[in-house]
Short mmCIF file of C-alpha atoms in Angstrom, two decimals:
data_model
loop_
_atom_site.label_atom_id
_atom_site.label_comp_id
_atom_site.label_asym_id
_atom_site.label_seq_id
_atom_site.Cartn_x
_atom_site.Cartn_y
_atom_site.Cartn_z
CA GLY A 20 176.88 -67.57 80.65
CA LEU A 21 177.89 -66.48 83.57
CA ASN A 22 176.88 -62.76 83.09
CA TYR A 23 174.56 -62.33 80.69
CA PHE A 24 174.35 -58.36 80.48
CA GLY A 25 174.69 -58.20 84.10
CA VAL A 26 172.39 -60.51 85.36
CA ARG A 27 174.77 -62.74 87.25
CA THR A 28 173.78 -67.05 86.26
CA GLU A 29 176.19 -68.91 89.39
CA ASP A 30 173.64 -68.74 91.94
CA ALA A 31 170.67 -70.51 89.09
CA VAL A 32 173.73 -72.71 88.13
CA THR A 33 174.71 -74.08 91.97
CA SER A 34 171.02 -74.05 93.17
CA GLY A 35 170.15 -77.91 91.43
CA ILE A 36 167.11 -77.07 89.57
CA GLU A 37 167.81 -79.10 85.56
CA ALA A 38 168.21 -77.13 83.11
CA MET A 39 169.71 -77.94 79.46
CA LEU A 40 172.14 -75.43 77.74
CA ILE A 41 172.41 -76.00 74.32
CA TYR A 42 175.20 -74.30 72.19
CA GLY A 43 177.02 -74.34 68.90
CA ASP A 44 180.58 -74.86 69.73
CA ARG A 45 181.64 -72.11 67.65
CA ASP A 46 179.42 -69.41 68.90
CA SER A 47 182.64 -67.81 71.54
CA ARG A 48 180.92 -67.16 74.59
CA PRO A 49 178.52 -69.78 75.21
CA ALA A 50 181.79 -72.19 73.89
CA ARG A 51 183.77 -70.57 76.71
CA ALA A 52 180.65 -69.68 79.44
CA VAL A 53 178.55 -73.38 79.51
CA PRO A 54 181.97 -75.70 80.30
CA GLN A 55 182.18 -72.71 83.24
CA MET A 56 178.58 -73.13 84.27
CA VAL A 57 178.90 -76.89 84.80
CA GLU A 58 182.37 -77.18 85.87
CA LEU A 59 180.81 -74.56 88.96
CA ALA A 60 177.77 -76.75 88.88
CA GLU A 61 179.67 -80.41 89.22
CA ALA A 62 181.79 -78.43 92.33
CA ALA A 63 179.04 -77.80 94.41
CA GLY A 64 178.23 -81.60 94.13
CA LEU A 65 175.38 -81.63 91.14
CA ASP A 66 175.05 -83.49 88.33
CA THR A 67 171.67 -81.05 87.13
CA LEU A 68 173.35 -79.79 83.94
CA THR A 69 172.30 -81.09 80.71
CA THR A 70 174.73 -79.80 77.73
CA LEU A 71 174.15 -79.96 73.68
CA VAL A 72 177.02 -78.73 71.93
CA TYR A 73 176.30 -78.80 68.04
CA ALA A 74 179.59 -77.87 65.40
CA ARG A 75 178.29 -74.88 64.41
CA ARG A 76 178.72 -70.92 65.14
CA GLU A 77 174.56 -70.34 65.25
CA HIS A 78 173.07 -68.73 67.93
CA GLY A 79 169.90 -69.22 69.79
CA MET A 80 166.74 -69.60 67.50
CA ASP A 81 168.94 -69.71 64.50
CA LEU A 82 170.19 -73.33 65.55
CA PHE A 83 166.77 -74.46 64.78
CA THR A 84 166.88 -73.75 61.46
CA PHE A 85 169.98 -76.01 60.90
CA GLU A 86 169.60 -78.60 63.43
CA PRO A 87 166.52 -81.02 62.93
CA ASP A 88 166.98 -82.85 65.82
CA LEU A 89 166.84 -79.82 68.14
CA LEU A 90 163.33 -79.61 68.98
CA PRO A 91 162.88 -83.29 69.45
CA ALA A 92 165.79 -83.51 71.97
CA ILE A 93 164.24 -80.69 74.03
CA ILE A 94 160.92 -82.27 73.93
CA ASP A 95 162.40 -86.04 75.42
CA TRP A 96 164.52 -84.19 78.05
CA LEU A 97 161.31 -82.53 79.19
CA ASP A 98 159.10 -85.64 78.72
CA ALA A 99 161.80 -87.09 80.99
CA ARG A 100 161.28 -84.83 83.33
CA ARG A 101 157.57 -84.62 83.75
#
């Protein structure tokens, strides 16, 4: 999110560095924060954030248990940026 335990991420999402943001749409905090992060980047004229949203409530590493395409998606995203 934009404030991760006191660590502000606004500068990071508007820095122009590419990032992939992955979350479950029923995981309330990222479901609110990630669209805000994308809006900030777009308002800065950037198209550097890639989002991958799953119809789940799981968070973090738990997504790998239920979404077999997650790891290949991350690898493909990274590979496209070599």
